[in-house]
PDB file of C-alpha atoms in Angstrom:
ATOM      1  CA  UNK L 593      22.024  -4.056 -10.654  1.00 69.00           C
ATOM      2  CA  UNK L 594      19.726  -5.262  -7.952  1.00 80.00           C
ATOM      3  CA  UNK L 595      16.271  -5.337  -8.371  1.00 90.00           C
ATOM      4  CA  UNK L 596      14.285  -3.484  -6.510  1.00 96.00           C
ATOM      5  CA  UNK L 597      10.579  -4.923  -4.808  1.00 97.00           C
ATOM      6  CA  UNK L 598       8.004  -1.713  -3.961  1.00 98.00           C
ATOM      7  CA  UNK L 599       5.225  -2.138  -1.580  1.00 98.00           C
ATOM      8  CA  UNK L 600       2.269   0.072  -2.297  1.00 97.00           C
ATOM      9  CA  UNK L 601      -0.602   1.539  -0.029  1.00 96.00           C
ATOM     10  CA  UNK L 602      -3.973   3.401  -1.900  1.00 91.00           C
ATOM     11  CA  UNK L 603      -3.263   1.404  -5.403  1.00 93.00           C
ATOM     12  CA  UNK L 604      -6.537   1.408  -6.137  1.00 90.00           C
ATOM     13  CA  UNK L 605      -7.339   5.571  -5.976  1.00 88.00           C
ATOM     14  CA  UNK L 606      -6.231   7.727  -8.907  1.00 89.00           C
ATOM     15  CA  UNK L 607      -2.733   8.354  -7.867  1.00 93.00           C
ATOM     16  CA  UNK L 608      -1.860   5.076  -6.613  1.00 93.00           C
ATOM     17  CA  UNK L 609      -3.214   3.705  -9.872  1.00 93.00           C
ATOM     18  CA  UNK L 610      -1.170   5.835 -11.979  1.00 96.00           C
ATOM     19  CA  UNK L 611       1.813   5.197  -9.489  1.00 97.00           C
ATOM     20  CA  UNK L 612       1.162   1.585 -10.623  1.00 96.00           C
ATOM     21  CA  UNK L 613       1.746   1.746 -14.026  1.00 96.00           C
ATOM     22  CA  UNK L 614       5.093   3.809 -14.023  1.00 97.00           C
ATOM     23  CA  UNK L 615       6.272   0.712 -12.137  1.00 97.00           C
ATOM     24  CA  UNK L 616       5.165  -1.633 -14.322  1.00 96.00           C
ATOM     25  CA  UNK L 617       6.903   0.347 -16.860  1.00 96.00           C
ATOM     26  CA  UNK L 618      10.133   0.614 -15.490  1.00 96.00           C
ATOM     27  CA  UNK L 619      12.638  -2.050 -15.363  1.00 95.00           C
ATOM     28  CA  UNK L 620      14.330  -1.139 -12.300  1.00 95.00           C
ATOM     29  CA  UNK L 621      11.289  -2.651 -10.394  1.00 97.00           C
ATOM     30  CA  UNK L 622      11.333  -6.287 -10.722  1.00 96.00           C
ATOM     31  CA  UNK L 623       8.317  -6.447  -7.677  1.00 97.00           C
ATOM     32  CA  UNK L 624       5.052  -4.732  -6.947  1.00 97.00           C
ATOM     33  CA  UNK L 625       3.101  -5.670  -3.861  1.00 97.00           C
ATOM     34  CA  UNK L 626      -0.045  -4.325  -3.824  1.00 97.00           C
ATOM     35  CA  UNK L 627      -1.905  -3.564  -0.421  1.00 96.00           C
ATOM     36  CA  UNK L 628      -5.202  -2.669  -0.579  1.00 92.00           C
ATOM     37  CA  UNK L 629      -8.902  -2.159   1.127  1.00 87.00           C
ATOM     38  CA  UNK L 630     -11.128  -3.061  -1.918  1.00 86.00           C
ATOM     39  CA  UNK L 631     -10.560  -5.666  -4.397  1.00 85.00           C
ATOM     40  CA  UNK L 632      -8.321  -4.311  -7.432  1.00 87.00           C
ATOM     41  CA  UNK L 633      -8.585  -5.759 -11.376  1.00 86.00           C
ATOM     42  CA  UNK L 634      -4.880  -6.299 -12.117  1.00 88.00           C
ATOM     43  CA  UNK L 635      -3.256  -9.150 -13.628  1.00 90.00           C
ATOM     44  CA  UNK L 636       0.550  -8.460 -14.371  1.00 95.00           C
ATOM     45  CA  UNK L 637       3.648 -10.809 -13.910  1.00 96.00           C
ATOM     46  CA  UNK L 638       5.455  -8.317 -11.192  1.00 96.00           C
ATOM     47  CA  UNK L 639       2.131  -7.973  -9.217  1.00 97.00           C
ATOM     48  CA  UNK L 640       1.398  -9.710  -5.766  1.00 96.00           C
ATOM     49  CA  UNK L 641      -2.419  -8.071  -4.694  1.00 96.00           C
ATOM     50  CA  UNK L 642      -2.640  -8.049  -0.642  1.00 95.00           C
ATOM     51  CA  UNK L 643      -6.915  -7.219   0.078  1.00 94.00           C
ATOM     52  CA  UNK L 644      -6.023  -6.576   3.779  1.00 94.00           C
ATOM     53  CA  UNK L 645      -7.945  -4.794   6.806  1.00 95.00           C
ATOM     54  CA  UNK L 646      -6.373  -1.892   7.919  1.00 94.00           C
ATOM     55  CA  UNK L 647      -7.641  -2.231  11.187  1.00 94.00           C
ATOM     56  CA  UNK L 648      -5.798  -5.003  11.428  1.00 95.00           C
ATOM     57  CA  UNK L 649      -2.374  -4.102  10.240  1.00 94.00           C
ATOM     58  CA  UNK L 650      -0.547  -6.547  12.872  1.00 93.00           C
ATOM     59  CA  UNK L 651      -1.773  -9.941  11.175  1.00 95.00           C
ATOM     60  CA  UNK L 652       0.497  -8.665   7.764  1.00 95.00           C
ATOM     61  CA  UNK L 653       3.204  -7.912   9.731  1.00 94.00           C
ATOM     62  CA  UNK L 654       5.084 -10.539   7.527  1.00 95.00           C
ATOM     63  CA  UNK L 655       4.129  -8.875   3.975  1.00 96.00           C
ATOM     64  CA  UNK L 656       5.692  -5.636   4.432  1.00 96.00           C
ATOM     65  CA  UNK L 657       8.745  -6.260   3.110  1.00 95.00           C
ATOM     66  CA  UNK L 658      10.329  -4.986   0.068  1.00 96.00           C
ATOM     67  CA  UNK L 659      13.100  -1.793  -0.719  1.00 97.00           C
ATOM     68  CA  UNK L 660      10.805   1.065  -1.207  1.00 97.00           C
ATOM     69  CA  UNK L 661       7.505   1.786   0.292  1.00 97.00           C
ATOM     70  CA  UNK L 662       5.208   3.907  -1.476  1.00 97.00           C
ATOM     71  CA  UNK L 663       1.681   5.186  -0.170  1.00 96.00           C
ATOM     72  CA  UNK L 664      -1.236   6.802  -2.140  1.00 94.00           C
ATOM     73  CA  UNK L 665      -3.413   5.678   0.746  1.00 92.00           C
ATOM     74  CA  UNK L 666      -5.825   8.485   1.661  1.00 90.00           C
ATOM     75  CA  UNK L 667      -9.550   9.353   2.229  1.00 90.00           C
ATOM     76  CA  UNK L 668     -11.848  12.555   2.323  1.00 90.00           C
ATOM     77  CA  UNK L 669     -13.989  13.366   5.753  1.00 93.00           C
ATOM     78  CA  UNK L 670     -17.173  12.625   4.077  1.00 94.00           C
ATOM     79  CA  UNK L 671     -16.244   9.438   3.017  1.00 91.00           C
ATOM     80  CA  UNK L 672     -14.696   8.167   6.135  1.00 91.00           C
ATOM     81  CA  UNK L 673     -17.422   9.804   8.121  1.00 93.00           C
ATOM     82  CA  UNK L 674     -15.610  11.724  10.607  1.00 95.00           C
ATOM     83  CA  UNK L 675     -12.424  13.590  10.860  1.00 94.00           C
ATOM     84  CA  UNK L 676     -11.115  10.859  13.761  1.00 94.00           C
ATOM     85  CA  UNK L 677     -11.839   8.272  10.741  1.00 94.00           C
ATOM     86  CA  UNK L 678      -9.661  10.001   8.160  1.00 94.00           C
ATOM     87  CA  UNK L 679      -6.934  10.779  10.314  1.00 94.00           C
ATOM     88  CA  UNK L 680      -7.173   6.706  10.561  1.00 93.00           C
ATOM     89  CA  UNK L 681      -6.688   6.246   6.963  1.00 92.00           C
ATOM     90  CA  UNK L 682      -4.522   9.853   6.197  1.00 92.00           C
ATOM     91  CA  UNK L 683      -1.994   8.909   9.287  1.00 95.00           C
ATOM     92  CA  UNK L 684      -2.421   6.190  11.522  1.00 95.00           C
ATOM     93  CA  UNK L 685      -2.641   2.907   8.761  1.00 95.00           C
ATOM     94  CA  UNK L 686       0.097   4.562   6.659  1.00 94.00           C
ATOM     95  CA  UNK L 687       2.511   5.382   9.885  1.00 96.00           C
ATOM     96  CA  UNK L 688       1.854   1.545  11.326  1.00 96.00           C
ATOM     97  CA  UNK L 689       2.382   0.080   7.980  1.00 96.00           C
ATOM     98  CA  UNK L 690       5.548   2.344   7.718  1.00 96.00           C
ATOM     99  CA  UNK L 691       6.726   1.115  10.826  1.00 96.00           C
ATOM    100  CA  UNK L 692       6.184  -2.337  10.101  1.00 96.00           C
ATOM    101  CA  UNK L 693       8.154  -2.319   6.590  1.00 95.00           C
ATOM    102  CA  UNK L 694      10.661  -0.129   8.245  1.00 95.00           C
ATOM    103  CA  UNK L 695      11.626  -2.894  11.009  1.00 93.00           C
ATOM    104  CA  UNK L 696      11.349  -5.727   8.657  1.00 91.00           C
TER     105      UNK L 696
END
């Protein structure tokens, strides 16, 4: 049985954390690319950690690639500071980073 290599958006939030583990856990997963704003404290043997800029999503064009992309990538108003902000990081990011894993 193939292997299969997930890509992951938001790994460092409480979802995307706990969506972490249950990959580590299961054998089926033989990857994990990590993609993420802030730096992350992981150290496992199936991890790759990208710290990437969002706003920048073109220059890691060549990362997203893998069988499954996952995304726990999200933000609250007040933390973004404005509703056109979040819809960045709730939509936009997520739906270019789609798009780029998707043609790759």
């Amino acid at each position: 049985m193939k292997k299969i290599h997930a890509l992951i958006l938001g790994a460092t939030g409480a979802t995307g954390r706990e969506l972490v583990k249950l990959l580590l856990e299961d054998s089926n997963f033989s990857q994990v690319s990590l993609f993420v704003r802030r730096p992350v404290n992981i150290d496992h043997e199936k991890i790759t950690v990208y710290k990437i800029d969002f706003t920048r999503l073109n220059e890691y064009n060549s990362l997203a690639q893998g069988d499954v992309l996952f995304s726990a990538l999200g933000t609250t108003k007040k933390e973004a500071g404005s509703e056109k902000e979040q819809f960045l990081v709730d939509y936009t990011y997520q739906y270019k980073f789609a798009e780029m894993a998707y043609e790759n």
